[in-house]
Coordinates of C-alpha atoms and ligand atoms in Angstrom, one line a residue:
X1 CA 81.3 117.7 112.5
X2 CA 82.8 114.0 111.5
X3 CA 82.2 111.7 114.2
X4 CA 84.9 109.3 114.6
X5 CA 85.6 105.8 116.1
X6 CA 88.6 104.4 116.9
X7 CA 89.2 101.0 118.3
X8 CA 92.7 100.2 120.0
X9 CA 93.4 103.8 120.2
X10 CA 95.3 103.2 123.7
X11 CA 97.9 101.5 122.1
X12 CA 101.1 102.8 120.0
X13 CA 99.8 103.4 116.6
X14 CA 96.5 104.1 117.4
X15 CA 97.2 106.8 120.1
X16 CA 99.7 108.6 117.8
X17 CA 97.0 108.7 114.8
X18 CA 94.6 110.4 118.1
X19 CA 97.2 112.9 118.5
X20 CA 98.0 113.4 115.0
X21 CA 94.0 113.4 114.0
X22 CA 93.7 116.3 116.6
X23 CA 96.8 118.3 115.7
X24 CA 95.7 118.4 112.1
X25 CA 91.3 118.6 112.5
X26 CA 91.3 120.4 115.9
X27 CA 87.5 121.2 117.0
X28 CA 86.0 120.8 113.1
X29 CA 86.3 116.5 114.5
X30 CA 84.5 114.3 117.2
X31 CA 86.6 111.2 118.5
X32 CA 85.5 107.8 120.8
X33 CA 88.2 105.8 121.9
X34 CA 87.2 102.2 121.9
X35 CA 89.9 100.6 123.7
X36 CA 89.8 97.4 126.1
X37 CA 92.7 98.5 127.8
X38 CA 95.2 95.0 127.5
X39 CA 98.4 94.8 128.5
X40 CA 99.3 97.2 125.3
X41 CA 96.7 99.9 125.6
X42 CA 97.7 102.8 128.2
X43 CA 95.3 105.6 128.7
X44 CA 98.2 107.3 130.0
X45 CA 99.3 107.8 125.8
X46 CA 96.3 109.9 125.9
X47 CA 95.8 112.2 129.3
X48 CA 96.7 115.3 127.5
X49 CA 93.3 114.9 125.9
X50 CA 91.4 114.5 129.1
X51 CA 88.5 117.2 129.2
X52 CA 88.4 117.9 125.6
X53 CA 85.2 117.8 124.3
X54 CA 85.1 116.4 121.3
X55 CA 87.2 113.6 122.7
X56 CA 85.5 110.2 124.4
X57 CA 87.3 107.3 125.5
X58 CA 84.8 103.7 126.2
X59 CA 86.3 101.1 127.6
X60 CA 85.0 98.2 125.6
X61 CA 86.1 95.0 124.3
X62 CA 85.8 95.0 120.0
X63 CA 84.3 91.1 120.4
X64 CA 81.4 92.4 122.7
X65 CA 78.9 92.4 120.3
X66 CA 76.6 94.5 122.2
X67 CA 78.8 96.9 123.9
X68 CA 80.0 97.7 120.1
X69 CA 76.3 97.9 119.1
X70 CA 75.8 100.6 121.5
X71 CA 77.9 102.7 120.9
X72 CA 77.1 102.5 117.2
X73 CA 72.9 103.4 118.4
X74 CA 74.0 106.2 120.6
X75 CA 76.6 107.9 117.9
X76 CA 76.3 109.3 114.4
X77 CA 79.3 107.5 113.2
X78 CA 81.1 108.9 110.0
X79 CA 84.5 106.9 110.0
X80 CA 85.7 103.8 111.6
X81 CA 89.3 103.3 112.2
X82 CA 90.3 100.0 113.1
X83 CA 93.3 99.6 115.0
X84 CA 92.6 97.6 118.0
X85 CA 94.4 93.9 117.2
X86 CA 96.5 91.6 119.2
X87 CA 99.9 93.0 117.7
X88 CA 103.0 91.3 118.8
X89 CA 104.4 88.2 116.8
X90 CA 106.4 86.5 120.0
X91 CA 103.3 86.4 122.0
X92 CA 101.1 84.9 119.0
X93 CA 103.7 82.0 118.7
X94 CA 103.3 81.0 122.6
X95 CA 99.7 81.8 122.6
X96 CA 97.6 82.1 119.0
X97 CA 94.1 81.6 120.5
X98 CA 93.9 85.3 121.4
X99 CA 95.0 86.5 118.4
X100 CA 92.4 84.8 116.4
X101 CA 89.7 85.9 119.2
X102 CA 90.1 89.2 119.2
X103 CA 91.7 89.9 115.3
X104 CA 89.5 87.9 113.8
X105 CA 86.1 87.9 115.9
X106 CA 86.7 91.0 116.5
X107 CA 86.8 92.7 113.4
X108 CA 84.0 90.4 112.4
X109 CA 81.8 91.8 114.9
X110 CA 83.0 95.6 114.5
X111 CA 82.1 95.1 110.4
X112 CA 78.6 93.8 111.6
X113 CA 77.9 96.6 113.8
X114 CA 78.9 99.1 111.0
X115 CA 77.0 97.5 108.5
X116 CA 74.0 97.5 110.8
X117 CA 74.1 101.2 111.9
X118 CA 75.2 102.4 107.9
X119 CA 72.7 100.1 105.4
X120 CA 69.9 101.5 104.0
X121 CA 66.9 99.0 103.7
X122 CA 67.7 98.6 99.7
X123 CA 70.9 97.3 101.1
X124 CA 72.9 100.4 99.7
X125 CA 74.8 102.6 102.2
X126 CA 74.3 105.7 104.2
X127 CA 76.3 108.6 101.9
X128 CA 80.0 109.3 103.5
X129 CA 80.3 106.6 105.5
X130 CA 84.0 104.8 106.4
X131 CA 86.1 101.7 106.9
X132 CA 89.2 101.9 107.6
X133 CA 91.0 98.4 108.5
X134 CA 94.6 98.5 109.5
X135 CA 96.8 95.8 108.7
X136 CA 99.9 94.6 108.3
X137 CA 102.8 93.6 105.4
X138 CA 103.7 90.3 107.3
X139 CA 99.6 89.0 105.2
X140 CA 102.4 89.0 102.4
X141 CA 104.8 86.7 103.8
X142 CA 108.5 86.7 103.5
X143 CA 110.7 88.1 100.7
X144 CA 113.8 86.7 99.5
X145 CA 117.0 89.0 100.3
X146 CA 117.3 90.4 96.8
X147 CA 116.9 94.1 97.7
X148 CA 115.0 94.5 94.6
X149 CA 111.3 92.4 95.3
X150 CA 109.0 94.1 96.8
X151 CA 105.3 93.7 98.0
X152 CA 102.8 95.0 96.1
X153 CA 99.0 95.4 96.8
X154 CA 98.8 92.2 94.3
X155 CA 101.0 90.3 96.1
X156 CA 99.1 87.1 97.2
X157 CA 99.1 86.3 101.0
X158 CA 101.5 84.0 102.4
X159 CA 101.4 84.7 106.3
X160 CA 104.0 82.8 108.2
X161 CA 103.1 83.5 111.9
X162 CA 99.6 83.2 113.8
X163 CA 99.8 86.8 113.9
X164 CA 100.0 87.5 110.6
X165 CA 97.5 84.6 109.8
X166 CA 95.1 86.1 111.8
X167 CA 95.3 89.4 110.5
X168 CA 95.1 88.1 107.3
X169 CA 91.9 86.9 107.9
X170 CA 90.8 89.8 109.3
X171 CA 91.8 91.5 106.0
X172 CA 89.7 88.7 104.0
X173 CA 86.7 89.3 106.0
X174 CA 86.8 93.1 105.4
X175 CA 87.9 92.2 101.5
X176 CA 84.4 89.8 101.8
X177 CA 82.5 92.8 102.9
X178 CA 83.4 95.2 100.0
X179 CA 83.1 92.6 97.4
X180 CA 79.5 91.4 99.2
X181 CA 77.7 94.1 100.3
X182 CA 79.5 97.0 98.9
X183 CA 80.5 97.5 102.2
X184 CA 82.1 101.2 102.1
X185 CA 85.9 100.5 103.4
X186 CA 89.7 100.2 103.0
X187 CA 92.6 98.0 103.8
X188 CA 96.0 99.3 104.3
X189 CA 98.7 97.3 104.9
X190 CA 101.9 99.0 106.4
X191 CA 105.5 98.2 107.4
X192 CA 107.2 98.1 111.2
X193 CA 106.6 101.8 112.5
X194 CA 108.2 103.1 115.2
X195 CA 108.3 106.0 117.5
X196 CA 106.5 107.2 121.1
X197 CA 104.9 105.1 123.0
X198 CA 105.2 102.0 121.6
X199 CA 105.4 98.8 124.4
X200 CA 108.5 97.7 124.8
X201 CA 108.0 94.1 123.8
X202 CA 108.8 95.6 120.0
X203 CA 112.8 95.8 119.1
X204 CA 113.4 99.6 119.2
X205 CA 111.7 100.3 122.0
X206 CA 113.1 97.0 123.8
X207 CA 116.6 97.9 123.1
X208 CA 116.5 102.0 124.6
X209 CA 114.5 100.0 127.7
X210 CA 117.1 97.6 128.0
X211 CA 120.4 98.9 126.5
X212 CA 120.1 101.9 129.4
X213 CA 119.4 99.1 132.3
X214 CA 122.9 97.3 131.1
X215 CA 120.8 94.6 130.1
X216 CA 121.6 92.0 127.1
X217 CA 120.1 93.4 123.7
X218 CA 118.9 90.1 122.2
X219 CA 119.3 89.6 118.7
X220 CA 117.6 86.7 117.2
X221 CA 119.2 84.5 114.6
X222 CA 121.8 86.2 112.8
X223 CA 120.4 90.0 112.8
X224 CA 120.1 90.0 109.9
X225 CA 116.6 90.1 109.3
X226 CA 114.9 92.8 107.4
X227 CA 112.4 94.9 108.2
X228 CA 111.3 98.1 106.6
X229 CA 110.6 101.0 109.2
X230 CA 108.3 104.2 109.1
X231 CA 107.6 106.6 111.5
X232 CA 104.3 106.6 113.5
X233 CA 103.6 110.1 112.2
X234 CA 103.9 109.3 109.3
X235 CA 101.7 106.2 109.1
X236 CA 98.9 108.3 110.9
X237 CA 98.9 111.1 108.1
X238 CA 99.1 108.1 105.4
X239 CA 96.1 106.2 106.9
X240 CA 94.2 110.0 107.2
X241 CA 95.2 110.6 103.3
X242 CA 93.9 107.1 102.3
X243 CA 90.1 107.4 103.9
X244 CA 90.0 110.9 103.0
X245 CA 91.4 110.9 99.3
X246 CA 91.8 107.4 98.3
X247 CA 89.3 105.1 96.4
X248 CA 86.7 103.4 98.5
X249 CA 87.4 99.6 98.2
X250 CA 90.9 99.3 97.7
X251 CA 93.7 98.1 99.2
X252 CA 97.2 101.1 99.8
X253 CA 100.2 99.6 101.4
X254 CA 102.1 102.3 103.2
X255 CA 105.6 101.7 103.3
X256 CA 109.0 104.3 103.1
X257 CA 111.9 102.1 101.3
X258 CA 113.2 102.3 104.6
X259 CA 114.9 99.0 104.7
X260 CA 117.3 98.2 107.7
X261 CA 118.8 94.8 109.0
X262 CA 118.1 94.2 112.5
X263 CA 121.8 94.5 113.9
X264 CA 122.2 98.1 111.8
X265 CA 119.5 98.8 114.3
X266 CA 120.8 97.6 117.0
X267 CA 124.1 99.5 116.2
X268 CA 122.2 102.9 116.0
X269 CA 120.6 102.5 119.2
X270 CA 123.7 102.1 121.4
X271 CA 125.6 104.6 119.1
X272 CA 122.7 107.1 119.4
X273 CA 122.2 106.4 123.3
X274 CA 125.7 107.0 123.2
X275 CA 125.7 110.6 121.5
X276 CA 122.8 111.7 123.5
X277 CA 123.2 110.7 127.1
X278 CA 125.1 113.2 128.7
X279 CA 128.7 112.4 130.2
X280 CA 127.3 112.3 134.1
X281 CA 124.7 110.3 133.4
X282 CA 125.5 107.0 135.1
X283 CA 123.2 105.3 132.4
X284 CA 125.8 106.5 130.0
X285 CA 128.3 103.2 131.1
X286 CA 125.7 100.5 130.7
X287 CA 125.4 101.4 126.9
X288 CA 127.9 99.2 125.1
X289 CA 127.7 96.7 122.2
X290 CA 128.9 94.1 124.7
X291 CA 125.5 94.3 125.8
X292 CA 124.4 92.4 122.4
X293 CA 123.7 88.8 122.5
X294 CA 122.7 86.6 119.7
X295 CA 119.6 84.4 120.7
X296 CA 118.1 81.3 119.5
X297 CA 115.8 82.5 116.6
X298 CA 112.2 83.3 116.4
X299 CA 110.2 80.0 115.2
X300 CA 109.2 81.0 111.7
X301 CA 111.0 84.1 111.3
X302 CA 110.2 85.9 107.9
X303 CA 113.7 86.8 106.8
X304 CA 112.8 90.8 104.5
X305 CA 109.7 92.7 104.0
X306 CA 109.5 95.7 102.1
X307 CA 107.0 97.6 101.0
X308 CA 106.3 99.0 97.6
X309 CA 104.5 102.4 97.8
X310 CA 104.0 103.3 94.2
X311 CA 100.4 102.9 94.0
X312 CA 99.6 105.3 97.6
X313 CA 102.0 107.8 95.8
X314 CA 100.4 107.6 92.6
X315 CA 96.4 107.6 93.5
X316 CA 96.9 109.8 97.1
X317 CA 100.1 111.5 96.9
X318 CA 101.4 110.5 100.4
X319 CA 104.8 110.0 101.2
X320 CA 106.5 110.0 104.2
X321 CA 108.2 113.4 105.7
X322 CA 110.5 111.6 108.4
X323 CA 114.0 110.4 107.4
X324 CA 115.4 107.3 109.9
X325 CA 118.0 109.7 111.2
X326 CA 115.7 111.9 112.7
X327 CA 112.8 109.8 113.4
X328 CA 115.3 107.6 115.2
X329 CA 116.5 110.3 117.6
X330 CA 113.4 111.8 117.7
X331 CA 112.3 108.8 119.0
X332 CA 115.3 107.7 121.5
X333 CA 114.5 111.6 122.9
X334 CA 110.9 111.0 124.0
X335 CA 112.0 107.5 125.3
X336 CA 114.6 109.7 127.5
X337 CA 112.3 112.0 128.0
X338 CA 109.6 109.7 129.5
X339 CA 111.2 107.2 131.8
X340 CA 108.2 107.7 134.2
X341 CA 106.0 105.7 131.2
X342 CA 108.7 103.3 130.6
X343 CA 109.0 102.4 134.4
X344 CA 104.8 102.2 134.7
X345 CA 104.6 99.9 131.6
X346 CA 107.6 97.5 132.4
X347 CA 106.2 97.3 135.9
X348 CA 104.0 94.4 136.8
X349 CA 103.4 91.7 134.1
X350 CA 106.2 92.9 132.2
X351 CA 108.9 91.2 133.9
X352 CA 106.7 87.9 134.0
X353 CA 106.7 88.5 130.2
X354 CA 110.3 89.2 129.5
X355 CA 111.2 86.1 131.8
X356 CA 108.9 83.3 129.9
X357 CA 110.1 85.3 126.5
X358 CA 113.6 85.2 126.5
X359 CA 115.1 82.4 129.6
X360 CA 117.2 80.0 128.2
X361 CA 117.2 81.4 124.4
Ligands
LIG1 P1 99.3 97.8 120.1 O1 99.5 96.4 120.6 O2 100.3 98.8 120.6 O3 97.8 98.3 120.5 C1 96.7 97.5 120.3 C2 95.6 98.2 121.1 O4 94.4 97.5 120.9 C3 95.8 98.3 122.6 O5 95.4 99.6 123.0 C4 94.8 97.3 123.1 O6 94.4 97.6 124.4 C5 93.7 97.3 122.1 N1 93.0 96.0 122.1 C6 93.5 94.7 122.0 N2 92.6 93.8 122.0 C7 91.4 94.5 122.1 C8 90.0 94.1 122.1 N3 89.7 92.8 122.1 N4 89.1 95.1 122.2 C9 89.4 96.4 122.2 N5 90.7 96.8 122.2 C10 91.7 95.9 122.1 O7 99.3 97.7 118.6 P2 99.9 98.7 117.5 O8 101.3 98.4 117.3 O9 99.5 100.1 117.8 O10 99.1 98.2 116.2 C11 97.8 98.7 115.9 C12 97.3 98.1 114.6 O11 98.2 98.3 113.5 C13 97.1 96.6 114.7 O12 96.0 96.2 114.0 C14 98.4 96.1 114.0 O13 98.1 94.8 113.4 C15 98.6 97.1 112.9 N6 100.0 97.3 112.5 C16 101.0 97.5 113.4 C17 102.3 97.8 112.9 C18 103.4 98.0 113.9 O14 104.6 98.1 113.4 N7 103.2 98.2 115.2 C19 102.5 97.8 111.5 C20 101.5 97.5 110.7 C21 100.2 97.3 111.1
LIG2 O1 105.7 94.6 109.6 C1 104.7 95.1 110.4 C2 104.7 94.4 111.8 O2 105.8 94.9 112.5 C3 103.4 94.6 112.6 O3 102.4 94.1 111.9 C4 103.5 94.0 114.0 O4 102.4 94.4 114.7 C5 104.8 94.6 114.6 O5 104.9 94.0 115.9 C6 106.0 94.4 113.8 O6 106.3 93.0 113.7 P1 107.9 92.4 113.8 O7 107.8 91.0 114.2 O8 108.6 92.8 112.6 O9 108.4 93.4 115.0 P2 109.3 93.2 116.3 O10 109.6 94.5 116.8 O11 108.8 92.1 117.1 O12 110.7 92.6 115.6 C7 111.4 93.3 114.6 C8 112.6 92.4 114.2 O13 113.5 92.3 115.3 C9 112.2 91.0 113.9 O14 113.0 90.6 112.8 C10 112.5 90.2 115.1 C11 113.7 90.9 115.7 N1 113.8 90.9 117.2 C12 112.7 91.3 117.9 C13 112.8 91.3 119.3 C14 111.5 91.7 120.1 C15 115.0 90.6 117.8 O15 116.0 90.3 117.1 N2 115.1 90.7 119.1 C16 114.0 91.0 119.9 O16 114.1 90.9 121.2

């Protein structure tokens, strides 16, 4: 049985590639949950799981070098899946320090903890052992709004925020590892997903949370930023395909040519809100586009990413299954559907957040 560990799997993406990794491997795989449990990581993504066997979750921070060295001594560890990353651009602009702590240090100290429990003393590694670091498309930069660049696995890095900057060097540091040691990993680099469970600090998730409150939708700059969406599911089966069937050492961004300028989204949200609350539901009057308010705009903002996904196509044969117009609803639905998570996770700190975010803009 394939042992896996997962760091940051308490938060959105990595909690949904849990779920996923379950639906599709069942009993034949073993999974531990590294998670510190931040403000983005919620065990409550996960309770369904409680009492399954081949499912562990250790509360552990990814720069404790010993804690992480423990858990590679007391497990047989196939594949590492690295998720857990500070993960929200806003909060790296007021505060970098953190991001570089635990994105960089962090995946420092998980790579030397691998390498330790997988090298064989001629410096070669154990056979079947994993990598897998997640990262981002904002390494790449900012594209011009032609609608026909693209990045490309070849695209040199150009990170704008201290977010992407320090995920960027975490990709470097894994990059050093595989071109070092012949460090068994690799890097993919993926566009905005979106679906369950994501914190409401992200835009979709911050517009459903808001939009049914009656509170402004804030809409930085002109809105017309672009980002390039997938769904979760999607990502998870993508990031599965690549460490399964893709070549060890290389780079796959995943990406859907699913292009969308912020205010389309902000449209669909309100309309969709619209179309699914029912007609007695007293939420159903607070969702109007009066509710939009452009903001001052994010310091640095990268105006258009967009993934190119030839090469993941090509050498794995993923593509994603979800179309926007269903992933979106399918989406709005399980934020409907689970008001009791969206009231525990705005709870608290939230406000304090929301508050230092957005007065005055
Ligand atoms: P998230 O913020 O929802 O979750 C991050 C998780 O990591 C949380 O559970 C948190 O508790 C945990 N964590 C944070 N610091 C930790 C530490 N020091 N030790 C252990 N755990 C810690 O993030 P997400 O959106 O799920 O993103 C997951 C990964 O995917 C990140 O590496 C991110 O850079 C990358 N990514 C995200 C997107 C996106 O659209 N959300 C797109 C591409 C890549
Ligand atoms: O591209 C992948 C990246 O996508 C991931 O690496 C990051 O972890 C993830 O957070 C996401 O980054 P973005 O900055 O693109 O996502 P965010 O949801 O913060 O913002 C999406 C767009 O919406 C962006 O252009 C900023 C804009 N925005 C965001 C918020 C929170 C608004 O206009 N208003 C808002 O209130």
């Amino acid at each position: 049985m394939r042992t896996y560990l997962v760091t940051g799997g308490a938060g959105f993406i990595g909690s949904n590639y849990i779920h996923y990794m379950f639906r599709k491997y069942d009993n034949e795989i073993r999974i531990i949950n590294v998670d510190a449990l931040t403000y983005a990581g919620n065990l409550e993504n996960l309770k369904d799981l409680e009492g399954r066997e081949n499912y562990t979750f250790i509360k552990a921070d990814i720069t404790d070098k010993e804690a992480i060295e423990k858990i590679f001594a007391e497990n047989d560890i196939d594949r590492v899946v690295h998720f857990a990353a500070e993960s929200h651009v806003d909060r790296s602009i007021k505060n970098p320090e953190v991001f570089v702590h635990t994105n960089v240090i962090g995946t420092a100290c998980m790579l030397n903890a691998a390498k330790a429990a997988w090298e064989n003393p001629d410096g070669s590694f154990k056979e079947g052992k994993k990598f897998l670091h997640v990262s981002t498309d904002e390494v790449y930069g900012s594209l011009p709004d032609d609608g026909k660049s693209y990045f490309y696995e070849t695209t040199p890095y150009q990170p704008h925020s201290p977010y992407s900057a320090s995920k960027a060097g975490s990709d470097l540091l894994v990059k050093a590892y595989m071109d070092t040691y012949k460090f068994p990993a690799n890097i993919t680099n993926t566009s905005n997903n979106y679906g369950p469970y994501q914190f409401p600090e992200k835009l979709i998730p911050l517009l459903i949370n808001n939009a049914l409150a009656g509170k402004e939708l804030p809409v930085y700059g002109d809105g017309m930023n672009i980002r390039d969406w997938l769904y979760v599911d999607d990502h998870a089966k993508g990031i599965d395909m690549v460490q399964e069937q893709g070549k060890l050492f290389e780079t796959y961004n995943i990406g859907g040519h699913n292009e969308k300028r912020n205010i389309e989204i902000v449209n669909l949200v309100i309309d969709t809100l619209q179309e699914m609350l029912p007609d007695d539901d007293p939420r159903k009057k607070n969702v109007s586009k009066d509710l939009i308010k452009y903001v001052t705009d994010r310091k640095g903002h990268d105006r258009r990413y967009a993934i190119a996904p030839d090469k993941i196509k090509a050498e794995v044969g993923w593509e994603p299954e979800t179309k926007f117009a269903d992933g979106i609803k399918k989406t709005i639905r399980w934020y409907l559907d689970n008001q009791d998570w969206l009231k525990n996770v705005t709870s608290g700190d939230y406000q304090k957040y929301y508050d230092s975010m957005y007065e005055g803009r």
